[in-house]
Every structure is written in C-alpha cells, then in structure tokens.
Amino acid sequence: MISVRNISKKFGKLEVLREFNLEFEAGKSYALMGPNGSGKTTLIKIILGMVIPNKGDIIVQGDSIKNNFKYRSNIGYMPQIGRYPDNMKIGQLFRMMQDMRPEIKEYDLELIGTFGLDQMMEKPMHTLSGGTRQKVSAALAFMFNADILILDEPTAGLDPMAVETLKNKIKKERDSGKLILITSHILSELDELTDQAIYIYEGDIFFNDSVDALKETTGEDRFTTAIARLMEWSLKKKQHKTEMSHV
Amino acid sequence: MKTLFIILFLLSSPVLADTIRLKPGDSIKEAVAKAQVGDVIILTAGEYIEHDIIIQKAITIQGQGMPTINGKDQGDVFIVAGENIHFKNLKIINTGKSNIDDSAAIKFFDSRNCSVEGVELDNTFFGLHFSNSSNLTIKNNKLFSRAEREYQTGNGIHLWKCKDSMIEGNYVEGHRDGIYLEFVTNTISQYNTVDGNKRYGLHFMFSHDNSYIKNTFRRNGAGVAVMYTRNVLMRDNIFEENEGPSSYGILLKDITDSEVVGNIFRKNTIGIYMEGSSRTLFKNNAFTSNGWALKLMASCDNNTFEANNFIANTFDISTNGSVVLNTLKENYWDKYEGYDLNKDRIGDVPYRPISLFSVIVEKIPSAVILWRSFMVTLLDRMEKIIPAITPENMIDNNPKMNPYDLS
Amino acid sequence: MFKLLKYSLYDILKSRFAILYTIFMVLVAVSIYQVSEDLAKVSLSLLNIMLMIVPLIAAVFATTHFFNNLEFTELMLAQPVKRRNVFLSQILAVIIMLSAAILIGFGIPMLLWGADESILILLAIGIALSIVFAGLAFLASVLTRDKAKAIGISLSFWIYFSLIYDGFVLYLIYSLSDYPLEKTTLSLVFLNPVDLGRIIMLMKLDISALMGYTGAFFQNFFGSAKGMLLSSSIMLLWISWPIATAMRIFKRKDF
C-alpha cells in the first residue's frame, strides 16, 4: 500500500534518512520506533509530503507522491501536537476539513460522539485544553474512513478514558483492514495495537519485522523488554544492524 | 498743403468715402490702387489668392463673411506704411516662411493710427508685424501657427519701436513668441490669451512704462521672459502650465521699479525667476502647485514680496547665494507650521521658506528625485531646528496663518 | 484554493490584530482630515503614513502571521490540497486583510470628507507597498525556520528600503555631482519599491518640479503617461517577484 523506495533526506549536513526502503501493507499495523531524532517523524512527514526527500520516491496505492496531492485524501493523520486556527470553532474546523475532501460524502463521526465533542461545536479552538485538541485531532484523523492512518503519539495528553476509547477505535479500524502506522513512547500501547515493529536508528532501519519475530529474535516474551534489548544492541554496535534487519 | 487738406476733409466726412466691393477672383491690388483715401474695400466671402499687397493710403480693408486671403506661401500678404489704415474681419493664411525678410500676414512700417481687428491668421510665419509705428489698436484677433519647431515660425504679434498702442483680446498660438515687444513704450496689453507658443508667450526688452493686465499665458515653451525694462505693471495675469527645464511663469531679468500684483502662477516649473532686478513689488499674487514658486538670484535687491499666497509648491523659494537683500512679509505659506497664540492671524514664529533640500537641489538638480523621501524629510527637519546652510535672513517675520482670498 | 482562502481569511479577519490595525487606520485618517484644511495637505500627510508606517506594519504582521500560522499550514499540508494553494491562501489572506484595513480605515473618512485623485492613488500605493512587504516578509519567513530571525530580516528590508537606500542614493548623487547621473538615479530609484511609490506620488504632486529635469528623455518620461505606466509596471514586478520566489521556496520547503 505504501512503499518507501531509496529515500534519503539530509537537513543541512545532518543525514536523517539514508537509502531507506520500507513496505507498508494494508491490514497490518506498524509500530514506528526509535530514539529521539532517529527520523521517525521525518519519515512520516515525507510520506505526507510535508518534507521533500533529497532522493528516492514513495508510492502510495500505486501512485508516486511527487507533485501529487490527491493521495492524501486517503490518509488520516493525527499530528503529535494539533494546532488549529485560533478563531475557528470546532464545528467550523470539521466543516473545513470536510470541505477539503469534497469527494468523500460519508463521515465516521464515532469519535466525535464518544469524546463528547458534539457538545462543544461552538467553542473556538483557542479556548480548548491540550487534551481536547488532541481529541479533535483524533476525530479528524478517523473522520474520512481513510485507508491509511498515520498517528503520531496519539495518546499523549489524553485522559485514561479517552485513551481507552481511542485504542478501541484503532483496533477496530485495524481489524477492518486498514493500514495503521503509529509512533509512540508508550511501548505497552504499541504492543496492544500493532503487529509489526520497525525500529529506526540513526537514519537506518535497525529492525523491521512482525512483533512475534521481534520477540523471538530478542528472546524476550514481553514487547517492552524486547524493545529495550533492541535499543541496547543498537547502541552497542552498528554492524548488528545488517544481520538483524534481514532476519 | 492741398493734399493734406483733402485728406483731412475726407477723414472728417466719411459720408464721402466710397465702398468698393470685391468678390473672389477680383484683384485686391488693383482695388487698392484705384481706391481713394478713406475708401472701404469690402471683400465678400470666398478665397482671394494674393500676396505683397502694398497699402500706403488711408483705406479700410474689411471682410464680409470672413473672406480668406491666401498668400500661397509667398512673401507678406499686406505691407502697410501710412496712417488710418484698418483691417477688419478677414482671414489671412499661408505667408512665406522666410527668416530673412520676416514674412508676415500684415506688416506695418512707420505707421500711425492703424488697427487690426477681428482678423484671423493661420499658418503665417510672423502674424502681425509692426515697426516704428504708434497709436495702434490690435484687437480680438486670432493667430495660429502650425510650425513644429521654434525656427520654423516667427512671432505672433511683433512690435518694434512702437508706442502708445493697445493690444487687447487676442488669441495667439503656436508661434515662436506669442507677443514680442522691443523698444515699445506706453502700451497696454490686456485680455490676451497666449497659448502653446514655441518660445515665450510674452517677450519684451527695453519696453518701459507698459501695462499687462488680465492676460493668460499658458503652456508656452519657456513661459514669459521680460528684460532690461523699468516701470512695468503686471496685474491680474495668469501664468500657468509652463513646464520644462528652462520654463518660467515669468523670467525677470534687469527689471526695475515695477509692480507684479494680483497674478496667478500655477503649475509652472518655476513661477518667477529673477536676476538683476530691483525695487519691484510683488503683492497679492497666488503661487500654486509650482515646482519652485520663486527663484531669487542673489543679484536681486530691494524687492518686496508681500501678501502673496504660497500653496502646494514643491519648493517655495530657492536662491544661489547667502546674502539676501529682499523683503518678505505677511505672506501665506502653506508649509508654515508655526502657531498664533495672540490670535492676530500672524504666526508668532518667523517662517524660513528655503529648505535645506532646496539648497541641495539648487546645486545638484537631479537630487529632486529624492524629494519627499524619509531621508530628505529628516534632513529638512534637522535644518529647521539648527539652520546651518540655508540663508539666515531669507525669512518672513510675519507669516499669515490663513491664505488671502485672491480669486 | 478558494476554500482554503475562505478559511484563512476567516481566521485572519477575526484576529485582534486586524481589528486594531483597522481602528488605527481610522484614527490616523480622521486625525489627518481634522488637522489639514485642504485635500492637498491630506495627501501630503498621508504620504509618510503610506510610505513608512504601512510597509513596516505589513512586514512585521506578515512575518508574525506566517509563524503563528505555521501549525495550521502544516495541518493543511497533510490534507489533499496543493502546496501552492496553501501558500497562496496564506499570503492572500494577509494581503486582503492589510488592504481592507487601509480601504476601510481611509474609506470611511473619505466618504465623509471627500477625496481627490492623489489621495486615491496614495491608497493604491499603500496597498501596493503592503503587498510588496508582505511578499518580502513571506520570503524572509520561508528562508528561515526561526521567527525572530525572520522578523529581523523583514525589518532589515524595511529599514533598507525606506532609509538606507535613499541615503546611499543621495550620497552617490552628491559625491558624483560632476557627472550626468540623472538616468542612473532614476533607475536606482526603480530598484526600491518605496521610492517607486514615492515617484508615482511625485508625478502627481510635484510634476512641475520634475519637469525641471534637463533632457528630452525626462521630458518624455514625466511629461506623458509613459512615466506613470512604467512606474506602475515596475511596481507590479515588485509585487510579484517576492511572492513568486517565496512560493518557489515554499513548494520545496520541509515542515
């Protein structure tokens, strides 16, 4: 569904992604992991077209994303921090986003209801708390029944109840055959939500396989410890990467 | 003696004068030759092709229904030397184009008591040309020249060594100088409109004791230039739209003991340019929207500028020296920013009409392109607070708070 | 494009700044009309506002707006819309807001107390300079990731064009006064949008003085519609190139 082909990206002299190749398939959910500054967000932004790669291409549902914007109507994106026009009301924001996808007529309004956003449609964005904004971001990401969902730290700042609601929603969408890509610092959450693990380290793919394979390789039963082991390795020696990534 | 008696007799009894009627095709020259003193030759409507018609006796050439006399680009049309010779209601076109013999529509020599009224000239080299004549009446004529360059045309109304004359209500367009007077005295020019001439609208030299009243001089190549003359009165004239690098509302050179009163100077590059002039009063004039209202050269002295309006000029005054021997008083300056605490309608602080930047522009004309930039405004402000370069005594100590009603 | 603009505009017009700026313009216009006894003086007082204050506000506001709206821009970039349209909607919203403040701010007093051609031209110049400086501000903004730096660059543009540049031209004229530099000066002036606006105004207010320039070239330039036409088209260039360049950079910028 998404194939990342030979993507390289430099910010100035800093090489963030090096000859990156990845395949994301429909019906699977991916946990994108790596230490701070490893290039997770850059990769997501490249897929979304917000960052332009120096080299390589990305194919989304068969089309290159170069000079293309239509493919984004099939991506639901929940940013790490959702910032919206201050003077816009929630309801207006939703209408505006719907306005940008005129071809989509049916909306998934489930989260709006469960988050109780329908009670505050007239509230301007700048009066909202960080958590409510996050709820708005989540509602927007799922609103258009997009085939691809990219969620950047989706649960950060949400109250526990909302976290549960969101997790259930993610699971539901995953089970209905969508491609889901999540980055998170909360590893337990990733264990619950994803079946594929991608670990990025210093611009390279350090690990890319199913969660089961990860547990097997590291010899750990629990996802969190498996990841911790992975991080240990990655820090120790770089040559591990070559053998690991081809397991 | 006998002839003189007859002339006087005929003059005093016009009833005896004959009327000779001509129609197109008839010869004016023959008619003139046959005519007796006091006769009126009437040209009926149509075109007469003739030139160098010489008139030396007191007759009147009068048109009926604006006949046209076509000189076919050769020489003068009428050449006149005599007394009591009058031209009325005709049209004269196409004189020769010679600078050597100064071809003109009507040329007068040594004449007296002559008049030209209601005559229309088109495509003439000189229009009406008078030398050494007196008691002339030049009234309600229209003069057009179609030349493209200054050297291709002569003056519209040209007087040389004339006196005691009246130039009134004429319209002069497209000539070299609209009205040209040299050694002309005791003459009044009034209600004339002089528009779009190649060089000067009005040009006079050595012409003392003349008055210029209620004339309009507009869009002439270099405006109006008057020189070497004393005792001139210029009143209620309009000088406007004379724009160009050497174009003036009036250029005054060596003009003394004169009065320039109640005139309007509008949209001229330079309203008045003065050099070597003295003891002249400028009062109740309105200077509006000129590049420079006044350029007062240091060679001028004892002139008084009183009760004038200076409104919307780019620069009010500029000068080339630092010594100022002229008086400015009770003028209205729209750039004046003073106050009037005692409410006597006179500003309580003096006004200095010369700005620092106008001094710079005087030295480097191309700097004018920076006018009204923040930089220049800043410079001018600084100079206003601490005057360093602008002449100390170019100052109006009693600037008026409100403009005069000079309409 | 139109949808994006609609929303950007809605946001900007409801901002406190838009209201404050419009009120400021109304106050300026009212006080100028109150102080000046005739329309000629009104346009003189307006000239400095349009040439100095308006570009300054445009530059600072456009930069601030770009960075304050960065997250919104990012949000839009993740939507199925063209990058070009995201950029254009942002800058157009800024331009429309700035122009509307000028038009409303001066329009109401003008309807009350009258206006002449030169005041209308001044308003047009104010709007043109707003666009030029909003364009330059966006250019500064896309060139750097740091808001403070971008505001610094925008302010430098402003100081350079409204003060330093003229000082430099004056110095050049003064130190090379022995040479015929008229054409050079005139073309130098065309390289500065603020000067250009000023020249257009000079051609209205001080044409008589400008006609004092020697040479057939200047007679022709200032004396006919040619000067106005050329100045306006160069102003159009000034309006378009910063925006076009900023857009080119924006299209390949990383967010």
Short mmCIF file of N, CA and C in Angstrom, two decimals, chain B residues 218-278:
data_model
loop_
_atom_site.label_atom_id
_atom_site.label_comp_id
_atom_site.label_asym_id
_atom_site.label_seq_id
_atom_site.Cartn_x
_atom_site.Cartn_y
_atom_site.Cartn_z
N ARG B 218 -0.14 80.55 -21.23
CA ARG B 218 -0.27 79.15 -20.84
C ARG B 218 0.56 78.25 -21.77
N ARG B 219 1.22 77.26 -21.16
CA ARG B 219 1.93 76.21 -21.93
C ARG B 219 2.83 76.75 -23.02
N ASN B 220 3.52 77.84 -22.76
CA ASN B 220 4.50 78.32 -23.72
C ASN B 220 5.84 77.67 -23.42
N GLY B 221 6.62 77.44 -24.48
CA GLY B 221 7.87 76.69 -24.33
C GLY B 221 8.67 77.13 -23.13
N ALA B 222 8.92 78.41 -23.01
CA ALA B 222 9.72 78.88 -21.90
C ALA B 222 8.97 79.91 -21.07
N GLY B 223 7.65 79.96 -21.20
CA GLY B 223 6.87 80.87 -20.38
C GLY B 223 6.96 82.30 -20.88
N VAL B 224 7.25 83.19 -19.95
CA VAL B 224 7.30 84.61 -20.27
C VAL B 224 8.68 85.12 -19.86
N ALA B 225 9.33 85.89 -20.74
CA ALA B 225 10.63 86.44 -20.38
C ALA B 225 10.64 87.92 -20.66
N VAL B 226 10.97 88.69 -19.65
CA VAL B 226 10.98 90.13 -19.84
C VAL B 226 12.29 90.68 -19.30
N MET B 227 12.86 91.61 -20.05
CA MET B 227 14.23 92.00 -19.73
C MET B 227 14.46 93.49 -19.90
N TYR B 228 15.43 94.00 -19.18
CA TYR B 228 16.00 95.34 -19.37
C TYR B 228 14.94 96.42 -19.45
N THR B 229 14.03 96.42 -18.51
CA THR B 229 12.90 97.33 -18.60
C THR B 229 12.59 97.90 -17.22
N ARG B 230 12.10 99.12 -17.18
CA ARG B 230 11.67 99.70 -15.91
C ARG B 230 10.22 100.14 -16.02
N ASN B 231 9.64 100.31 -14.85
CA ASN B 231 8.26 100.75 -14.74
C ASN B 231 7.28 99.89 -15.55
N VAL B 232 7.18 98.67 -15.17
CA VAL B 232 6.21 97.76 -15.80
C VAL B 232 5.13 97.48 -14.79
N LEU B 233 3.89 97.40 -15.24
CA LEU B 233 2.83 96.95 -14.35
C LEU B 233 2.30 95.62 -14.89
N MET B 234 2.33 94.60 -14.06
CA MET B 234 1.71 93.32 -14.46
C MET B 234 0.65 93.02 -13.44
N ARG B 235 -0.59 93.04 -13.87
CA ARG B 235 -1.66 92.88 -12.89
C ARG B 235 -2.68 91.84 -13.35
N ASP B 236 -3.08 90.99 -12.45
CA ASP B 236 -4.18 90.04 -12.67
C ASP B 236 -3.96 89.13 -13.87
N ASN B 237 -2.73 88.85 -14.18
CA ASN B 237 -2.48 87.90 -15.27
C ASN B 237 -2.43 86.48 -14.71
N ILE B 238 -2.59 85.55 -15.62
CA ILE B 238 -2.44 84.14 -15.22
C ILE B 238 -1.26 83.56 -15.98
N PHE B 239 -0.33 82.98 -15.25
CA PHE B 239 0.81 82.32 -15.88
C PHE B 239 0.72 80.85 -15.48
N GLU B 240 0.43 79.98 -16.43
CA GLU B 240 0.25 78.60 -15.96
C GLU B 240 0.76 77.54 -16.93
N GLU B 241 1.06 76.40 -16.36
CA GLU B 241 1.46 75.20 -17.08
C GLU B 241 2.65 75.41 -18.00
N ASN B 242 3.58 76.23 -17.56
CA ASN B 242 4.82 76.35 -18.31
C ASN B 242 5.82 75.40 -17.67
N GLU B 243 5.91 74.19 -18.23
CA GLU B 243 6.70 73.16 -17.58
C GLU B 243 7.87 72.75 -18.45
N GLY B 244 9.05 72.72 -17.86
CA GLY B 244 10.24 72.32 -18.60
C GLY B 244 11.46 72.81 -17.88
N PRO B 245 12.64 72.31 -18.27
CA PRO B 245 13.85 72.65 -17.53
C PRO B 245 14.18 74.14 -17.57
N SER B 246 13.82 74.85 -18.65
CA SER B 246 14.05 76.30 -18.63
C SER B 246 12.73 76.98 -18.98
N SER B 247 11.76 76.72 -18.16
CA SER B 247 10.43 77.24 -18.42
C SER B 247 9.97 78.01 -17.19
N TYR B 248 9.43 79.19 -17.42
CA TYR B 248 9.12 80.06 -16.29
C TYR B 248 7.74 80.63 -16.42
N GLY B 249 7.07 80.81 -15.28
CA GLY B 249 5.90 81.68 -15.29
C GLY B 249 6.35 83.02 -15.86
N ILE B 250 7.26 83.65 -15.14
CA ILE B 250 7.96 84.81 -15.71
C ILE B 250 9.43 84.72 -15.38
N LEU B 251 10.23 85.04 -16.36
CA LEU B 251 11.65 85.26 -16.12
C LEU B 251 11.87 86.77 -16.13
N LEU B 252 12.36 87.30 -15.03
CA LEU B 252 12.60 88.74 -14.95
C LEU B 252 14.09 88.98 -14.92
N LYS B 253 14.57 89.70 -15.92
CA LYS B 253 15.99 89.99 -15.93
C LYS B 253 16.16 91.50 -16.04
N ASP B 254 16.84 92.07 -15.08
CA ASP B 254 17.03 93.52 -15.06
C ASP B 254 15.72 94.28 -15.22
N ILE B 255 14.78 93.95 -14.37
CA ILE B 255 13.51 94.68 -14.34
C ILE B 255 13.54 95.53 -13.08
N THR B 256 13.26 96.79 -13.22
CA THR B 256 13.34 97.66 -12.03
C THR B 256 12.08 98.51 -11.90
N ASP B 257 11.83 98.94 -10.68
CA ASP B 257 10.75 99.86 -10.37
C ASP B 257 9.42 99.43 -10.97
N SER B 258 9.09 98.19 -10.78
CA SER B 258 7.87 97.67 -11.40
C SER B 258 6.94 97.08 -10.35
N GLU B 259 5.77 96.69 -10.82
CA GLU B 259 4.82 96.08 -9.90
C GLU B 259 4.27 94.80 -10.50
N VAL B 260 4.25 93.75 -9.73
CA VAL B 260 3.67 92.48 -10.16
C VAL B 260 2.60 92.17 -9.12
N VAL B 261 1.36 92.39 -9.48
CA VAL B 261 0.31 92.39 -8.47
C VAL B 261 -0.88 91.54 -8.92
N GLY B 262 -1.37 90.74 -8.03
CA GLY B 262 -2.64 90.04 -8.26
C GLY B 262 -2.57 88.97 -9.34
N ASN B 263 -1.39 88.51 -9.66
CA ASN B 263 -1.29 87.49 -10.70
C ASN B 263 -1.42 86.09 -10.10
N ILE B 264 -1.71 85.15 -10.97
CA ILE B 264 -1.77 83.76 -10.54
C ILE B 264 -0.67 82.99 -11.25
N PHE B 265 0.14 82.30 -10.49
CA PHE B 265 1.19 81.44 -11.07
C PHE B 265 0.84 80.02 -10.71
N ARG B 266 0.55 79.21 -11.70
CA ARG B 266 0.03 77.88 -11.40
C ARG B 266 0.73 76.83 -12.27
N LYS B 267 1.20 75.79 -11.64
CA LYS B 267 1.78 74.64 -12.35
C LYS B 267 2.91 75.01 -13.30
N ASN B 268 3.76 75.93 -12.87
CA ASN B 268 4.96 76.22 -13.65
C ASN B 268 6.14 75.52 -13.01
N THR B 269 7.13 75.11 -13.82
CA THR B 269 8.33 74.55 -13.20
C THR B 269 8.94 75.60 -12.29
N ILE B 270 9.03 76.84 -12.79
CA ILE B 270 9.47 77.93 -11.93
C ILE B 270 8.45 79.06 -12.08
N GLY B 271 7.86 79.48 -10.98
CA GLY B 271 6.86 80.55 -11.05
C GLY B 271 7.49 81.85 -11.51
N ILE B 272 8.40 82.37 -10.68
CA ILE B 272 9.13 83.58 -11.08
C ILE B 272 10.61 83.31 -10.91
N TYR B 273 11.36 83.58 -11.96
CA TYR B 273 12.81 83.51 -11.89
C TYR B 273 13.32 84.93 -12.04
N MET B 274 14.13 85.38 -11.11
CA MET B 274 14.55 86.78 -11.14
C MET B 274 16.04 86.90 -11.05
N GLU B 275 16.61 87.71 -11.92
CA GLU B 275 18.00 88.09 -11.69
C GLU B 275 18.21 89.55 -12.05
N GLY B 276 19.09 90.20 -11.36
CA GLY B 276 19.44 91.60 -11.61
C GLY B 276 18.26 92.55 -11.51
N SER B 277 17.23 92.16 -10.78
CA SER B 277 16.04 93.01 -10.72
C SER B 277 15.98 93.69 -9.36
N SER B 278 15.44 94.90 -9.36
CA SER B 278 15.36 95.58 -8.07
C SER B 278 14.16 96.50 -7.98
#
